[in-house]
CSV table of C-alpha atoms in Angstrom, one decimal:
chain,number,residue,atom,x,y,z
Z,437,MET,CA,-26.1,-13.7,32.0
Z,438,THR,CA,-26.0,-12.7,28.2
Z,439,PRO,CA,-29.3,-11.5,26.7
Z,440,ALA,CA,-30.7,-13.5,24.0
Z,441,LEU,CA,-31.0,-12.1,20.4
Z,442,PRO,CA,-34.3,-12.3,18.8
Z,443,ARG,CA,-35.1,-15.4,16.9
Z,444,THR,CA,-37.9,-14.0,14.7
Z,445,ASP,CA,-37.5,-11.6,11.7
Z,446,ARG,CA,-40.0,-9.3,13.6
Z,447,GLY,CA,-37.7,-9.2,16.5
Z,448,ARG,CA,-34.6,-8.7,14.5
Z,449,LEU,CA,-36.2,-5.7,12.8
Z,450,LEU,CA,-37.3,-4.2,16.0
Z,451,LEU,CA,-33.8,-4.7,17.4
Z,452,VAL,CA,-32.3,-3.1,14.4
Z,453,LEU,CA,-34.6,-0.1,14.5
Z,454,ALA,CA,-34.0,0.4,18.2
Z,455,LEU,CA,-30.2,0.3,17.6
Z,456,ALA,CA,-30.6,2.7,14.7
Z,457,ALA,CA,-32.6,5.2,16.8
Z,458,LEU,CA,-29.7,4.9,19.5
Z,459,VAL,CA,-27.0,5.5,16.8
Z,460,THR,CA,-28.9,8.5,15.3
Z,461,LEU,CA,-29.4,10.1,18.9
Z,462,PHE,CA,-25.7,9.5,19.6
Z,463,THR,CA,-24.5,11.0,16.3
Z,464,ALA,CA,-26.9,13.8,16.4
Z,465,THR,CA,-26.0,15.0,20.0
Z,466,VAL,CA,-22.2,13.9,20.3
Z,467,PRO,CA,-19.8,13.5,17.7
Z,468,LEU,CA,-21.1,15.0,14.3
Z,469,LEU,CA,-20.7,17.5,12.5
Z,470,ARG,CA,-17.3,18.8,11.2
Z,471,ASP,CA,-19.0,20.7,8.6
Z,472,TRP,CA,-17.3,19.0,5.8
Z,473,PHE,CA,-14.2,21.0,6.4
Z,474,ASP,CA,-11.6,18.8,4.4
Z,475,LEU,CA,-14.0,18.6,1.6
Z,476,ARG,CA,-14.4,22.5,1.6
Z,477,VAL,CA,-10.6,22.5,1.3
Z,478,TYR,CA,-10.6,20.2,-1.6
Z,479,TYR,CA,-13.5,22.2,-3.3
Z,480,GLY,CA,-12.2,25.6,-2.7
Z,481,SER,CA,-8.7,24.6,-4.1
Z,482,ILE,CA,-10.1,23.2,-7.2
Z,483,ASP,CA,-12.6,25.9,-7.8
Z,484,SER,CA,-9.8,28.6,-7.4
Z,485,TRP,CA,-7.5,26.6,-9.7
Z,486,VAL,CA,-10.1,26.0,-12.3
Z,487,HIS,CA,-12.3,29.0,-12.5
Z,488,HIS,CA,-10.3,31.8,-11.0
Z,489,GLY,CA,-6.7,31.0,-12.2
Z,490,GLY,CA,-5.4,30.6,-8.7
Z,491,ARG,CA,-2.7,28.1,-7.7
Z,492,VAL,CA,-3.8,24.9,-5.9
Z,493,TYR,CA,-1.5,25.3,-2.9
Z,494,ASP,CA,-2.3,29.0,-2.4
Z,495,TYR,CA,-6.0,28.6,-1.5
Z,496,ARG,CA,-6.9,28.8,2.1
Z,497,VAL,CA,-10.5,28.3,3.7
Z,498,PRO,CA,-11.5,31.7,4.8
Z,499,GLY,CA,-10.7,32.4,8.3
Z,500,THR,CA,-8.2,29.6,8.6
Z,501,PRO,CA,-4.5,29.1,7.5
Z,502,TYR,CA,-5.5,25.6,6.0
Z,503,GLY,CA,-5.3,24.7,2.3
Z,504,PHE,CA,-4.6,21.7,0.0
Z,505,THR,CA,-1.8,19.3,1.4
Z,506,TYR,CA,-2.1,16.4,-0.9
Z,507,PRO,CA,0.3,15.5,-3.8
Z,508,PRO,CA,-0.7,17.2,-7.1
Z,509,PHE,CA,-2.3,14.1,-8.6
Z,510,ALA,CA,-4.8,14.1,-5.9
Z,511,ALA,CA,-5.9,17.6,-7.4
Z,512,VAL,CA,-6.1,16.2,-10.7
Z,513,ALA,CA,-8.3,13.3,-9.5
Z,514,MET,CA,-10.6,15.8,-7.9
Z,515,LEU,CA,-10.9,18.0,-11.0
Z,516,PRO,CA,-14.6,16.7,-11.7
Z,517,MET,CA,-15.5,18.9,-8.6
Z,518,ALA,CA,-15.1,21.9,-10.7
Z,519,LEU,CA,-18.3,20.8,-12.6
Z,520,LEU,CA,-20.4,20.9,-9.3
Z,521,GLY,CA,-21.6,23.2,-6.6
Z,522,LEU,CA,-20.5,22.8,-3.2
Z,523,HIS,CA,-23.6,21.1,-1.9
Z,524,ALA,CA,-23.6,18.7,-4.8
Z,525,ALA,CA,-19.9,17.9,-4.2
Z,526,ILE,CA,-20.8,17.2,-0.6
Z,527,ALA,CA,-23.6,14.8,-1.7
Z,528,VAL,CA,-21.2,13.0,-4.1
Z,529,ALA,CA,-18.6,12.7,-1.4
Z,530,LEU,CA,-21.1,11.1,1.0
Z,531,LEU,CA,-22.1,8.7,-1.7
Z,532,LEU,CA,-18.5,7.8,-2.6
Z,533,ASN,CA,-17.6,7.1,1.0
Z,534,LEU,CA,-20.7,5.0,1.4
Z,535,ALA,CA,-19.7,3.0,-1.7
Z,536,ALA,CA,-16.0,2.8,-0.4
Z,537,LEU,CA,-17.1,1.4,3.0
Z,538,ALA,CA,-19.4,-1.1,1.3
Z,539,VAL,CA,-16.4,-2.3,-0.9
Z,540,VAL,CA,-14.0,-2.4,2.3
Z,541,LEU,CA,-16.7,-4.5,4.0
Z,542,ARG,CA,-17.2,-6.8,1.2
Z,543,LEU,CA,-13.3,-7.4,0.7
Z,544,LEU,CA,-12.8,-7.9,4.4
Z,545,ALA,CA,-15.9,-10.3,4.6
Z,546,GLY,CA,-14.5,-12.7,1.9
Z,547,PRO,CA,-16.4,-15.3,0.1
Z,548,ASP,CA,-18.7,-15.8,3.2
Z,549,TRP,CA,-20.2,-12.3,2.9
Z,550,ARG,CA,-23.6,-13.6,1.9
Z,551,HIS,CA,-23.9,-15.7,5.0
Z,552,HIS,CA,-24.5,-12.7,7.3
Z,553,GLY,CA,-27.8,-11.8,5.7
Z,554,TRP,CA,-29.6,-8.5,6.0
Z,555,TYR,CA,-29.8,-8.8,9.8
Z,556,GLY,CA,-26.0,-9.2,10.3
Z,557,TRP,CA,-25.1,-6.3,7.9
Z,558,ALA,CA,-27.9,-4.0,9.4
Z,559,LEU,CA,-26.3,-4.6,12.9
Z,560,THR,CA,-23.0,-4.0,11.4
Z,561,ALA,CA,-24.0,-0.7,9.7
Z,562,CYS,CA,-25.3,0.5,13.0
Z,563,LEU,CA,-22.4,-0.4,15.1
Z,564,LEU,CA,-19.9,0.9,12.5
Z,565,ALA,CA,-21.6,4.3,12.6
Z,566,LEU,CA,-20.4,4.7,16.0
Z,567,PHE,CA,-16.6,4.2,15.2
Z,568,GLU,CA,-15.0,7.6,15.6
Z,569,PRO,CA,-12.7,7.4,12.6
Z,570,LEU,CA,-15.5,6.5,10.3
Z,571,ARG,CA,-17.8,9.4,11.9
Z,572,ASP,CA,-15.1,11.9,11.3
Z,573,THR,CA,-14.2,10.6,7.7
Z,574,PHE,CA,-17.9,11.1,6.6
Z,575,SER,CA,-18.3,14.4,8.2
Z,576,PHE,CA,-14.9,15.8,7.2
Z,577,GLY,CA,-15.6,14.6,3.6
Z,578,GLN,CA,-12.3,12.8,3.9
Z,579,VAL,CA,-10.7,10.4,1.2
Z,580,ASN,CA,-9.2,7.5,3.4
Z,581,LEU,CA,-11.9,5.3,3.0
Z,582,LEU,CA,-11.5,5.4,-0.8
Z,583,LEU,CA,-7.8,4.9,-0.5
Z,584,LEU,CA,-8.5,1.8,1.9
Z,585,ALA,CA,-10.7,0.4,-0.7
Z,586,LEU,CA,-8.1,0.7,-3.4
Z,587,VAL,CA,-5.5,-0.9,-1.2
Z,588,LEU,CA,-7.6,-3.8,0.0
Z,589,ALA,CA,-8.3,-4.6,-3.6
Z,590,ASP,CA,-4.9,-5.4,-4.2
Z,591,ALA,CA,-4.9,-7.5,-0.8
Z,592,THR,CA,-7.7,-9.5,-2.2
Z,593,LEU,CA,-5.9,-10.1,-5.6
Z,594,LEU,CA,-3.0,-11.4,-3.8
Z,595,ALA,CA,-4.9,-13.6,-1.4
Z,596,THR,CA,-7.0,-15.1,-4.4
Z,597,GLY,CA,-3.8,-16.1,-6.4
Z,598,ARG,CA,-4.4,-13.2,-8.9
Z,599,GLY,CA,-1.1,-11.4,-7.9
Z,600,ARG,CA,-0.4,-10.7,-11.5
Z,601,LEU,CA,-2.8,-7.9,-11.5
Z,602,ALA,CA,-1.9,-6.5,-8.1
Z,603,GLY,CA,-0.2,-3.0,-7.5
Z,604,VAL,CA,-2.6,-0.7,-9.4
Z,605,GLY,CA,-4.6,0.0,-6.3
Z,606,ILE,CA,-1.7,0.6,-4.2
Z,607,GLY,CA,0.0,2.8,-6.9
Z,608,LEU,CA,-3.0,5.1,-7.2
Z,609,ALA,CA,-3.6,5.4,-3.5
Z,610,ALA,CA,0.2,6.4,-3.0
Z,611,ALA,CA,-0.1,8.9,-5.8
Z,612,ILE,CA,-3.1,10.5,-4.0
Z,613,LYS,CA,-1.7,10.5,-0.5
Z,614,LEU,CA,1.8,9.6,0.6
Z,615,THR,CA,1.0,7.3,3.7
Z,616,PRO,CA,-0.3,4.2,1.4
Z,617,ALA,CA,3.3,4.2,-0.2
Z,618,LEU,CA,4.4,1.9,2.9
Z,619,PHE,CA,2.1,-0.7,1.1
Z,620,ILE,CA,4.8,-0.7,-1.7
Z,621,GLY,CA,7.4,-1.7,1.0
Z,622,LEU,CA,5.1,-4.4,2.2
Z,623,LEU,CA,5.2,-6.0,-1.4
Z,624,LEU,CA,8.9,-5.7,-1.4
Z,625,VAL,CA,9.3,-7.4,2.1
Z,626,ALA,CA,6.9,-10.0,0.9
Z,627,GLY,CA,9.0,-10.7,-2.1
Z,628,ARG,CA,6.2,-9.6,-4.6
Z,629,ARG,CA,8.6,-7.6,-6.7
Z,630,ARG,CA,6.4,-7.6,-9.8
Z,631,ALA,CA,3.3,-6.1,-7.8
Z,632,ALA,CA,5.7,-3.7,-6.2
Z,633,ALA,CA,7.1,-2.6,-9.6
Z,634,VAL,CA,3.6,-2.2,-10.8
Z,635,ALA,CA,2.5,0.0,-7.9
Z,636,THR,CA,5.6,2.2,-8.4
Z,637,ALA,CA,4.9,2.6,-12.0
Z,638,VAL,CA,1.4,3.6,-11.5
Z,639,ALA,CA,2.4,6.0,-8.8
Z,640,ALA,CA,5.0,7.5,-10.8
Z,641,GLY,CA,2.9,7.5,-13.9
Z,642,ALA,CA,0.1,9.5,-12.0
Z,643,THR,CA,2.7,11.8,-10.5
Z,644,ALA,CA,4.1,12.5,-14.1
Z,645,LEU,CA,0.6,13.0,-15.3
Z,646,ALA,CA,-0.1,15.6,-12.6
Z,647,ALA,CA,3.2,17.4,-13.5
Z,648,GLY,CA,2.1,17.7,-17.1
Z,649,VAL,CA,-1.2,19.2,-16.1
Z,650,ASP,CA,0.2,21.7,-13.7
Z,651,PRO,CA,4.2,21.9,-13.6
Z,652,ASP,CA,4.3,24.7,-11.2
Z,653,ALA,CA,2.0,23.1,-8.7
Z,654,SER,CA,4.1,20.0,-8.8
Z,655,ARG,CA,7.5,21.9,-8.3
Z,656,PHE,CA,6.0,23.8,-5.4
Z,657,TYR,CA,4.6,20.5,-3.7
Z,658,TRP,CA,7.7,18.4,-4.0
Z,659,THR,CA,10.3,21.1,-3.1
Z,660,GLU,CA,8.4,23.2,-0.5
Z,661,ALA,CA,4.8,22.2,0.6
Z,662,LEU,CA,5.8,18.5,1.4
Z,663,TRP,CA,8.3,19.7,4.0
Z,664,ASP,CA,6.2,22.4,5.6
Z,665,THR,CA,4.3,20.4,8.4
Z,666,ASP,CA,2.7,23.8,9.5
Z,667,ARG,CA,0.4,23.6,6.6
Z,668,VAL,CA,-1.1,20.4,7.9
Z,669,GLY,CA,-1.6,21.3,11.5
Z,670,ARG,CA,0.2,21.5,14.9
Z,671,LEU,CA,2.1,18.3,15.8
Z,672,GLY,CA,1.0,18.2,19.4
Z,673,TYR,CA,-2.6,18.7,18.7
Z,674,VAL,CA,-4.6,15.8,20.5
Z,675,SER,CA,-6.0,14.5,17.3
Z,676,ASN,CA,-2.6,13.6,16.1
Z,677,GLN,CA,-2.5,9.9,17.1
Z,678,SER,CA,1.1,9.1,15.6
Z,679,VAL,CA,4.3,8.6,17.4
Z,680,GLN,CA,5.3,12.2,16.4
Z,681,GLY,CA,2.1,13.4,18.0
Z,682,VAL,CA,3.0,11.4,21.3
Z,683,LEU,CA,6.5,13.0,21.5
Z,684,ALA,CA,5.2,16.4,20.5
Z,685,ARG,CA,2.8,16.2,23.6
Z,686,LEU,CA,5.6,15.3,25.7
Z,687,GLY,CA,7.5,18.3,24.6
Z,688,GLU,CA,10.2,16.2,22.8
Z,689,PRO,CA,11.2,18.3,19.7
Z,690,ASP,CA,14.2,16.2,18.9
Z,691,ARG,CA,13.6,14.7,15.3
Z,692,ALA,CA,16.4,12.2,16.2
Z,693,VAL,CA,14.3,10.6,18.9
Z,694,TRP,CA,11.4,10.4,16.4
Z,695,ALA,CA,13.5,8.8,13.8
Z,696,VAL,CA,14.8,6.1,16.2
Z,697,ALA,CA,11.0,5.3,17.1
Z,698,VAL,CA,10.2,5.1,13.4
Z,699,LEU,CA,13.1,2.7,12.8
Z,700,LEU,CA,12.1,0.4,15.6
Z,701,ILE,CA,8.4,0.4,14.4
Z,702,LEU,CA,9.4,-0.3,10.9
Z,703,GLY,CA,11.6,-3.1,12.1
Z,704,VAL,CA,8.8,-4.8,13.9
Z,705,TRP,CA,6.5,-4.2,11.0
Z,706,ALA,CA,8.9,-5.8,8.4
Z,707,LEU,CA,9.4,-8.9,10.6
Z,708,ARG,CA,5.7,-9.5,11.3
Z,709,THR,CA,4.5,-8.6,7.8
Z,710,ARG,CA,7.2,-11.0,6.2
Z,711,ARG,CA,5.9,-13.8,8.6
Z,712,ALA,CA,2.3,-13.1,7.5
Z,713,ALA,CA,2.9,-12.9,3.9
Z,714,ALA,CA,4.9,-16.1,3.9
Z,715,ALA,CA,1.9,-18.0,5.6
Z,716,GLY,CA,-0.4,-16.5,2.9
Z,717,ASP,CA,-2.1,-14.2,5.6
Z,718,TRP,CA,-2.5,-11.3,3.4
Z,719,THR,CA,-5.3,-9.7,5.4
Z,720,ALA,CA,-3.1,-9.6,8.4
Z,721,ALA,CA,0.0,-8.4,6.5
Z,722,PHE,CA,-2.1,-5.4,5.2
Z,723,ALA,CA,-3.5,-4.8,8.5
Z,724,LEU,CA,-0.1,-4.6,10.0
Z,725,THR,CA,1.1,-2.1,7.3
Z,726,GLY,CA,-1.9,0.1,7.9
Z,727,LEU,CA,-1.1,0.1,11.6
Z,728,ALA,CA,2.6,0.9,10.9
Z,729,ALA,CA,1.6,3.6,8.5
Z,730,CYS,CA,-0.5,5.4,11.1
Z,731,LEU,CA,2.3,5.2,13.7
Z,732,VAL,CA,5.1,6.5,11.5
Z,733,SER,CA,3.4,9.1,9.6
Z,734,PRO,CA,4.3,12.6,11.2
Z,735,ILE,CA,0.6,13.4,11.5
Z,736,THR,CA,-2.2,10.8,11.9
Z,737,TRP,CA,-5.5,12.5,12.6
Z,738,VAL,CA,-8.3,10.4,14.3
Z,739,HIS,CA,-10.1,10.1,11.0
Z,740,HIS,CA,-7.0,8.5,9.4
Z,741,LEU,CA,-7.4,5.5,11.9
Z,742,VAL,CA,-9.9,3.9,9.5
Z,743,TRP,CA,-6.7,2.0,8.5
Z,744,LEU,CA,-7.4,0.0,11.6
Z,745,LEU,CA,-10.5,-1.7,10.3
Z,746,PRO,CA,-8.5,-4.6,8.8
Z,747,SER,CA,-7.1,-5.4,12.1
Z,748,PHE,CA,-10.5,-5.8,13.7
Z,749,ALA,CA,-11.2,-8.3,11.0
Z,750,VAL,CA,-8.1,-10.3,11.8
Z,751,LEU,CA,-8.9,-10.3,15.5
Z,752,VAL,CA,-12.4,-11.8,14.9
Z,753,ARG,CA,-11.2,-14.3,12.4
Z,754,ALA,CA,-8.5,-15.4,14.9
Z,755,GLY,CA,-11.3,-16.1,17.5
Z,756,ARG,CA,-10.7,-13.0,19.6
Z,757,PRO,CA,-13.9,-11.1,19.3
Z,758,ARG,CA,-14.1,-9.8,22.9
Z,759,VAL,CA,-10.8,-8.2,22.4
Z,760,ALA,CA,-11.8,-6.6,19.1
Z,761,GLY,CA,-14.9,-5.5,20.7
Z,762,ALA,CA,-13.3,-3.8,23.6
Z,763,LEU,CA,-10.6,-2.0,21.4
Z,764,TYR,CA,-13.3,-1.0,19.1
Z,765,GLY,CA,-15.5,0.3,21.8
Z,766,VAL,CA,-12.7,2.5,23.1
Z,767,LEU,CA,-12.4,4.0,19.6
Z,768,CYS,CA,-16.0,4.9,19.6
Z,769,THR,CA,-15.9,7.1,22.6
Z,770,SER,CA,-13.9,10.2,21.6
Z,771,VAL,CA,-12.0,9.7,24.9
Z,772,VAL,CA,-8.8,11.5,23.7
Z,773,TRP,CA,-10.5,14.8,23.5
Z,774,LEU,CA,-11.0,14.8,27.3
Z,775,TRP,CA,-7.1,16.1,27.1
Z,776,PHE,CA,-7.8,18.7,24.5
Z,777,ASP,CA,-6.7,21.6,26.8
Z,778,ASP,CA,-4.0,19.9,28.8
Z,779,ALA,CA,-2.2,16.7,28.0
Z,780,SER,CA,0.3,17.0,30.8
Z,781,GLY,CA,0.9,14.6,33.7
Z,782,VAL,CA,0.9,10.8,33.7
Z,783,ASP,CA,-3.0,10.7,33.0
Z,784,GLY,CA,-2.3,13.0,30.1
Z,785,PHE,CA,0.3,11.0,28.6
Z,786,LEU,CA,-1.8,7.8,28.9
Z,787,GLY,CA,-5.1,9.3,28.0
Z,788,SER,CA,-4.4,11.8,25.4
Z,789,ASN,CA,-2.5,9.1,23.4
Z,790,THR,CA,-5.1,6.3,23.9
Z,791,TYR,CA,-5.6,5.7,20.2
Z,792,ALA,CA,-1.9,5.7,19.5
Z,793,TRP,CA,-1.6,3.0,22.3
Z,794,ILE,CA,-4.2,0.8,20.7
Z,795,THR,CA,-2.4,1.2,17.3
Z,796,LEU,CA,0.8,0.2,18.8
Z,797,GLY,CA,-0.6,-2.8,20.6
Z,798,LEU,CA,-2.2,-4.2,17.6
Z,799,LEU,CA,1.1,-3.7,15.7
Z,800,LEU,CA,2.8,-5.9,18.4
Z,801,TRP,CA,0.3,-8.4,19.2
Z,802,LEU,CA,-2.1,-8.9,16.3
Z,803,PRO,CA,-2.5,-12.5,15.4
Z,804,ALA,CA,-0.5,-12.9,12.1
Z,805,GLY,CA,1.3,-15.5,10.1
Z,806,GLN,CA,-0.1,-18.3,12.1
Z,807,LEU,CA,-2.0,-20.1,9.4
Z,808,ARG,CA,-0.9,-23.6,8.5
Z,809,PRO,CA,0.2,-24.0,4.9
Z,810,GLY,CA,-3.0,-25.8,3.9
Z,811,LEU,CA,-5.3,-23.1,5.3
Z,812,ARG,CA,-3.7,-19.9,3.7
Z,813,THR,CA,-6.4,-17.4,3.1
Z,814,GLY,CA,-7.3,-17.1,-0.4
Z,815,ILE,CA,-4.7,-19.4,-1.9
Z,816,ARG,CA,-6.2,-21.5,-4.5
Z,817,SER,CA,-5.6,-25.3,-4.0
Z,818,THR,CA,-3.7,-27.2,-6.7
Z,819,SER,CA,-5.0,-30.4,-5.4
Z,820,THR,CA,-7.6,-32.3,-7.2
Z,821,THR,CA,-9.5,-32.8,-4.2
Z,822,THR,CA,-11.9,-30.0,-3.2
Z,823,ALA,CA,-11.2,-29.0,0.3
Z,824,ALA,CA,-13.9,-27.7,2.7
Z,825,PRO,CA,-13.9,-24.0,2.7
Z,826,VAL,CA,-12.4,-22.1,5.5
Z,827,PRO,CA,-14.2,-19.0,6.6
Z,828,THR,CA,-11.8,-15.9,7.0
Z,829,ALA,CA,-13.9,-14.8,10.0
Z,830,PRO,CA,-16.9,-15.9,12.2
Z,831,ALA,CA,-20.1,-15.3,10.6
Z,832,ILE,CA,-23.0,-13.4,12.1
Z,833,SER,CA,-24.9,-15.6,14.4
Z,834,PRO,CA,-27.7,-17.3,12.6
Z,835,ALA,CA,-31.1,-17.5,14.1
Z,836,SER,CA,-30.5,-20.6,16.1
Z,837,VAL,CA,-27.5,-19.0,17.8
Z,838,GLN,CA,-27.8,-16.5,20.7
Z,839,THR,CA,-25.3,-13.7,20.8
Z,840,ASP,CA,-25.0,-10.4,22.7
Z,841,PRO,CA,-24.9,-7.6,20.2
Z,842,CYS,CA,-23.3,-5.4,22.7
Z,843,THR,CA,-20.4,-7.6,23.5
Z,844,ALA,CA,-19.8,-10.0,20.7
Z,845,ALA,CA,-21.1,-7.6,18.1
Z,846,ALA,CA,-22.1,-8.1,14.5
Z,847,THR,CA,-19.2,-8.6,12.1
Z,848,ALA,CA,-18.9,-8.3,8.4
Z,849,GLY,CA,-16.5,-11.1,7.8
Z,850,GLY,CA,-14.1,-9.8,10.6
Z,851,VAL,CA,-14.8,-6.2,10.6
Z,852,VAL,CA,-15.9,-6.1,14.2
Z,853,THR,CA,-18.5,-3.6,15.3
Z,854,ALA,CA,-18.8,-1.5,18.5
Z,855,GLY,CA,-19.1,-2.8,22.0
Z,856,PRO,CA,-21.2,-1.5,24.7
Z,857,ALA,CA,-19.5,2.0,24.4
Z,858,GLY,CA,-21.4,2.9,21.5
Z,859,ALA,CA,-24.9,1.3,21.7
Z,860,GLY,CA,-25.8,2.9,25.0
Z,861,GLY,CA,-25.7,6.4,23.7
Z,862,ALA,CA,-23.4,9.4,24.5
Z,863,PRO,CA,-20.8,9.0,26.9
Z,864,SER,CA,-21.1,10.9,30.2
Z,865,GLU,CA,-17.7,12.7,30.0
Z,866,PRO,CA,-17.3,15.7,27.7
Z,867,THR,CA,-15.7,14.8,24.3
Z,868,ALA,CA,-14.5,16.8,21.4
Z,869,SER,CA,-18.0,16.9,20.1
Z,870,THR,CA,-20.0,17.6,23.3
Z,871,PHE,CA,-19.2,21.3,22.8
Z,872,PRO,CA,-21.6,23.7,21.0
Z,873,ALA,CA,-20.9,24.1,17.3
Z,874,ASP,CA,-19.0,27.3,16.3
Z,875,PRO,CA,-20.1,29.4,13.5
Z,876,LYS,CA,-16.7,28.7,12.0
Z,877,PRO,CA,-16.0,25.0,12.9
Z,878,GLN,CA,-12.6,25.3,11.3
Z,879,SER,CA,-11.4,28.2,13.5
Z,880,SER,CA,-8.6,27.8,16.0
Z,881,SER,CA,-11.2,27.6,18.9
Z,882,GLU,CA,-13.2,24.8,17.4
Z,883,ARG,CA,-12.5,21.5,18.9
Z,884,ALA,CA,-14.1,19.4,16.3
Z,885,SER,CA,-11.7,20.1,13.7
Z,886,SER,CA,-8.6,17.8,13.4
Z,887,TYR,CA,-6.7,20.6,12.0
Z,888,THR,CA,-7.3,23.2,14.6
Z,889,ALA,CA,-4.2,24.9,16.2
Z,890,ASP,CA,-4.3,26.3,19.7
Z,891,PRO,CA,-7.1,28.5,20.9
Z,892,SER,CA,-6.6,32.0,20.3
Z,893,PRO,CA,-6.1,34.1,23.5
Z,894,SER,CA,-9.5,35.8,23.0
């Protein structure tokens, strides 16, 4: 029997406080901290470039081989960090990520966001805090949430009939990091040539601006650094949940095999996104593109999987909250880290690639393009008769409805939150974050870093 949710504000507040306590215990003892390693890379590179006359791509975090890997415009966009100390930069990064998450939730919730109330949003915040890609995004000081917010802004413009303004967000995101460039492909597949041209022009303009600011850095990136995957990390490292990571853990070095797999994935993506866009289902089209981008990218660290959030919104909107809750729960468990040391055998093949299988399954079976013409999401009706509003996703249960927060989970207009895997505390199995923190979390022996290579013989 499903336990009843509290009906009174007092009961709801007590439930939220209890969940918040469990989430705090879980995050304090299991998955956090990555010591803002990626932010330290950004900050060190900018500081060396601006204050010490160094080159952006020459900086390495002390004791590690890792440095700046993004396109030059990303360094230009991060220049304000030169005015801050490291701790101030960390605080600003946390605030920016919180703001970006709020924007993402607001965009995915659509016009019904107010219906969820403080209770629904509080449950959502608690359960989202368990999502491993989000945990890592915050504790690494990563930028993917900011990029997701930029991309979803364009999705909202297209869905609400304001496509003339679309493309700027995608263009900026693609100039900061290459993976979002696939969304330009989505615009082309969907026949939105003007938006694709805007996105391309913005990306090219931003790239040209960076070349003007530091020509040497741009030359080095586009001719050398871009092609050197060793700068980013080992392909077979368990945190790499892309197709290339799956093949690398199988010991398959042939790039031709990877290229064939990528072509097949892009073929499926093109067919499914074309259908979704034709039905006006822009949320699903953008969700499918995020899934495909994670799969075809040579390296997709676990924290990159924040691009899966729109997919959970689509699942809930399509009336499949239990599927969404189950998949979301798995992505809260850090299960892939059980195969950190050894990904061999059938169990290693299946377990170490769990997140990649979820991404691939969503690409193949995510409900998309099934809306009737009269129900296209966000498309403004030209009829003189006002149609009844169609919510994009089930709302948070009101006081009169009883729902199990551990199975149906609170949603923010479709962003499904964790199932039982998170709310009950830390998993019993050892994960990446159950091991004691190393004085140098970015060293080759630290499991918490998405970039670490093989442990040293010592």
